mmCIF file of C-alpha atoms and ligand atoms in Angstrom:
data_model
loop_
_atom_site.group_PDB
_atom_site.id
_atom_site.type_symbol
_atom_site.label_atom_id
_atom_site.label_comp_id
_atom_site.label_asym_id
_atom_site.label_seq_id
_atom_site.Cartn_x
_atom_site.Cartn_y
_atom_site.Cartn_z
ATOM 1 C CA MET A 221 -9.430 5.148 -4.721
ATOM 2 C CA THR A 222 -5.964 3.690 -5.049
ATOM 3 C CA VAL A 223 -4.223 3.027 -1.750
ATOM 4 C CA HIS A 224 -0.513 3.817 -1.429
ATOM 5 C CA HIS A 225 0.022 2.686 2.135
ATOM 6 C CA LEU A 226 -1.328 -0.059 4.370
ATOM 7 C CA GLU A 227 -1.335 0.500 8.093
ATOM 8 C CA PRO A 228 -1.365 -2.613 10.293
ATOM 9 C CA SER A 229 -4.251 -3.302 12.654
ATOM 10 C CA PHE A 230 -3.779 -6.291 14.927
ATOM 11 C CA VAL A 231 -7.147 -7.893 15.585
ATOM 12 C CA GLU A 232 -8.506 -11.204 16.788
ATOM 13 C CA THR A 233 -11.187 -11.414 14.119
ATOM 14 C CA PHE A 234 -11.746 -9.224 11.102
ATOM 15 C CA PRO A 235 -14.465 -6.561 11.206
ATOM 16 C CA THR A 236 -17.479 -7.087 8.954
ATOM 17 C CA THR A 237 -16.532 -4.032 6.931
ATOM 18 C CA LEU A 238 -12.843 -3.604 6.168
ATOM 19 C CA ARG A 239 -11.465 -0.083 5.934
ATOM 20 C CA PRO A 240 -9.300 0.884 2.955
ATOM 21 C CA GLY A 241 -5.628 1.442 3.779
ATOM 22 C CA VAL A 242 -5.637 -1.006 6.682
ATOM 23 C CA LEU A 243 -3.949 -4.401 6.744
ATOM 24 C CA TYR A 244 -5.791 -6.430 9.367
ATOM 25 C CA VAL A 245 -3.578 -9.038 11.020
ATOM 26 C CA SER A 246 -5.091 -11.897 13.009
ATOM 27 C CA ILE A 247 -2.317 -13.790 14.747
ATOM 28 C CA GLU A 248 -4.907 -16.128 16.257
ATOM 29 C CA PHE A 249 -6.059 -17.209 12.801
ATOM 30 C CA THR A 250 -2.639 -16.614 11.165
ATOM 31 C CA THR A 251 -4.322 -14.636 8.406
ATOM 32 C CA CYS A 252 -4.285 -11.070 7.088
ATOM 33 C CA ALA A 253 -7.068 -9.218 5.279
ATOM 34 C CA HIS A 254 -7.231 -5.913 3.436
ATOM 35 C CA LEU A 255 -9.225 -4.208 0.719
ATOM 36 C CA CYS A 256 -7.486 -4.474 -2.654
ATOM 37 C CA ALA A 257 -5.042 -1.581 -2.999
ATOM 38 C CA CYS A 258 -6.348 -0.720 -6.480
ATOM 39 C CA GLY A 259 -9.499 0.625 -4.846
ATOM 40 C CA CYS A 260 -11.886 -1.913 -6.397
ATOM 41 C CA GLY A 261 -13.263 -2.660 -2.920
ATOM 42 C CA GLU A 262 -12.667 -6.414 -3.051
ATOM 43 C CA GLU A 263 -11.427 -8.188 0.069
ATOM 44 C CA VAL A 264 -8.017 -9.796 -0.166
ATOM 45 C CA ILE A 265 -7.208 -12.587 2.287
ATOM 46 C CA THR A 266 -3.585 -13.608 2.693
ATOM 47 C CA PRO A 267 -3.172 -16.664 4.927
ATOM 48 C CA LEU A 268 0.108 -16.736 6.849
ATOM 49 C CA SER A 269 1.778 -20.121 6.471
ATOM 50 C CA PRO A 270 4.901 -21.565 4.812
ATOM 51 C CA PRO A 271 3.287 -22.116 1.359
ATOM 52 C CA HIS A 272 1.323 -18.848 1.536
ATOM 53 C CA TRP A 273 2.550 -15.502 2.888
ATOM 54 C CA SER A 274 4.965 -14.345 5.550
ATOM 55 C CA LEU A 275 4.464 -11.179 7.516
ATOM 56 C CA THR A 276 7.217 -8.929 8.776
ATOM 57 C CA TYR A 277 6.456 -6.266 11.350
ATOM 58 C CA ASN A 278 9.153 -3.740 12.195
ATOM 59 C CA GLY A 279 7.228 -2.166 15.058
ATOM 60 C CA ARG A 280 5.549 0.383 12.828
ATOM 61 C CA ASP A 281 5.016 -1.038 9.346
ATOM 62 C CA VAL A 282 4.252 -4.456 7.897
ATOM 63 C CA SER A 283 5.593 -6.235 4.835
ATOM 64 C CA LEU A 284 4.065 -9.216 3.076
ATOM 65 C CA HIS A 285 6.081 -11.744 1.145
ATOM 66 C CA PRO A 286 5.620 -12.789 -1.629
ATOM 67 C CA SER A 287 3.691 -10.212 -3.672
ATOM 68 C CA VAL A 288 -0.112 -10.065 -3.635
ATOM 69 C CA GLY A 289 -1.408 -11.234 -7.026
ATOM 70 C CA ASN A 290 -5.148 -10.731 -7.199
ATOM 71 C CA TRP A 291 -5.682 -12.723 -10.366
ATOM 72 C CA ALA A 292 -8.955 -14.144 -9.033
ATOM 73 C CA LEU A 293 -10.358 -10.602 -8.895
ATOM 74 C CA PRO A 294 -11.669 -8.679 -11.918
ATOM 75 C CA CYS A 295 -8.930 -6.036 -11.433
ATOM 76 C CA LYS A 296 -6.131 -8.676 -11.496
ATOM 77 C CA SER A 297 -3.928 -6.213 -9.609
ATOM 78 C CA HIS A 298 -0.468 -7.248 -8.471
ATOM 79 C CA TYR A 299 1.563 -5.441 -5.833
ATOM 80 C CA ILE A 300 4.107 -5.795 -3.099
ATOM 81 C CA VAL A 301 3.458 -4.598 0.459
ATOM 82 C CA ASP A 302 6.864 -3.309 1.479
ATOM 83 C CA ARG A 303 7.081 -1.722 4.934
ATOM 84 C CA GLY A 304 3.514 -0.521 4.532
ATOM 85 C CA ARG A 305 4.037 0.944 1.068
ATOM 86 C CA ILE A 306 2.254 -0.432 -1.981
ATOM 87 C CA ARG A 307 4.723 -1.097 -4.776
ATOM 88 C CA TRP A 308 2.847 -1.888 -7.973
ATOM 89 C CA SER A 309 4.097 -4.793 -9.982
ATOM 90 C CA TYR A 310 3.544 -5.938 -13.545
ATOM 91 C CA GLN A 311 0.192 -7.380 -14.594
ATOM 92 C CA PHE A 312 0.193 -11.117 -15.105
ATOM 93 C CA THR A 313 -0.614 -12.600 -18.480
ATOM 94 C CA ASP A 314 -3.175 -15.436 -18.586
ATOM 95 C CA GLU A 315 -0.299 -17.912 -19.055
ATOM 96 C CA GLN A 316 1.509 -16.585 -15.991
ATOM 97 C CA ILE A 317 -1.695 -16.763 -13.958
ATOM 98 C CA ALA A 318 -2.173 -20.409 -14.943
ATOM 99 C CA ALA A 319 1.469 -21.223 -14.122
ATOM 100 C CA ASN A 320 1.246 -19.453 -10.762
ATOM 101 C CA ARG A 321 -1.922 -21.301 -9.855
ATOM 102 C CA THR A 322 -0.304 -24.651 -10.631
ATOM 103 C CA ARG A 323 2.755 -23.718 -8.568
ATOM 104 C CA ASP A 324 0.642 -22.464 -5.643
ATOM 105 C CA ARG A 325 -1.517 -25.561 -5.745
ATOM 106 C CA ARG A 326 1.566 -27.803 -5.581
ATOM 107 C CA ALA A 327 2.987 -25.842 -2.652
ATOM 108 C CA ILE A 328 -0.337 -25.953 -0.816
ATOM 109 C CA ASP A 329 -0.755 -29.671 -1.552
ATOM 110 C CA ARG A 330 2.682 -30.340 -0.095
ATOM 111 C CA TYR A 331 1.689 -28.433 3.008
ATOM 112 C CA ASP A 332 -1.575 -30.387 3.178
ATOM 113 C CA VAL A 333 -4.100 -27.583 3.201
ATOM 114 C CA ASN A 334 -6.844 -30.234 3.487
ATOM 115 C CA GLU A 335 -5.937 -30.619 7.099
ATOM 116 C CA VAL A 336 -6.378 -26.883 7.601
ATOM 117 C CA LEU A 337 -9.750 -26.948 5.831
ATOM 118 C CA LEU A 338 -10.801 -29.936 7.917
ATOM 119 C CA ASP A 339 -10.041 -27.951 11.056
ATOM 120 C CA MET A 340 -12.223 -25.123 9.782
ATOM 121 C CA ASN A 341 -15.121 -27.502 9.110
ATOM 122 C CA GLU A 342 -14.847 -28.819 12.628
ATOM 123 C CA LEU A 343 -14.755 -25.307 14.020
ATOM 124 C CA GLU A 344 -18.009 -24.458 12.294
ATOM 125 C CA THR A 345 -19.866 -27.362 13.851
ATOM 126 C CA VAL A 346 -18.884 -26.315 17.379
ATOM 127 C CA THR A 347 -21.853 -24.431 18.782
ATOM 128 C CA GLU A 348 -19.788 -22.464 21.308
ATOM 129 C CA VAL A 349 -17.955 -20.655 18.532
ATOM 130 C CA PRO A 350 -19.093 -17.013 18.676
ATOM 131 C CA ALA A 351 -21.115 -15.794 15.720
ATOM 132 C CA ASN A 352 -18.464 -13.339 14.624
ATOM 133 C CA ARG A 353 -15.907 -16.144 14.459
ATOM 134 C CA ARG A 354 -18.253 -18.351 12.451
ATOM 135 C CA ARG A 355 -18.764 -15.462 10.045
ATOM 136 C CA PHE A 356 -14.989 -15.132 9.805
ATOM 137 C CA TRP A 357 -14.541 -18.774 8.859
ATOM 138 C CA THR A 358 -17.398 -18.760 6.391
ATOM 139 C CA ARG A 359 -15.913 -15.758 4.661
ATOM 140 C CA PHE A 360 -12.395 -17.159 4.848
ATOM 141 C CA ARG A 361 -13.429 -20.436 3.242
ATOM 142 C CA ARG A 362 -15.438 -18.656 0.569
ATOM 143 C CA LEU A 363 -12.402 -16.548 -0.303
ATOM 144 C CA LEU A 364 -10.111 -19.574 -0.256
ATOM 145 C CA ARG A 365 -12.380 -21.317 -2.728
ATOM 146 C CA ARG A 366 -12.531 -18.233 -4.910
ATOM 147 C CA SER A 367 -8.755 -17.990 -5.140
ATOM 148 C CA ASN A 368 -8.351 -21.678 -6.039
HETATM 149 ZN ZN1 ZN B 196 -8.538 -4.480 -7.066
#
């Protein structure tokens, strides 16, 4: 079912099963997660960092900038989260998707995402890391790879 509104839920780690209509925000891991607003049930991870997304919270609703372009998903949905509301945007063409990927890759390369990934690898080898956190990182890295 299509979602028209995302309500923020501030969490340390994401639950195993995400609920539709909720934008999970982990400040600790500077990452947000939600189920695709088109209703396809796919998880969408939006890392918060200068080359990725910024989050604005007005005390009630959250906004994400820039838009969420799920071109790695079968639905290829594209929308803006504006003060909790889903504003649908145009569908990307294959050429636009390729151009966006190149641009994103350059921005991420400049920011040195390898260092971030290195940190994650180190985290996973630490035995004290709780199981739910390890699951989080495994899923996060899987999704990062999928969107690359
Ligand atoms: Zn979708």
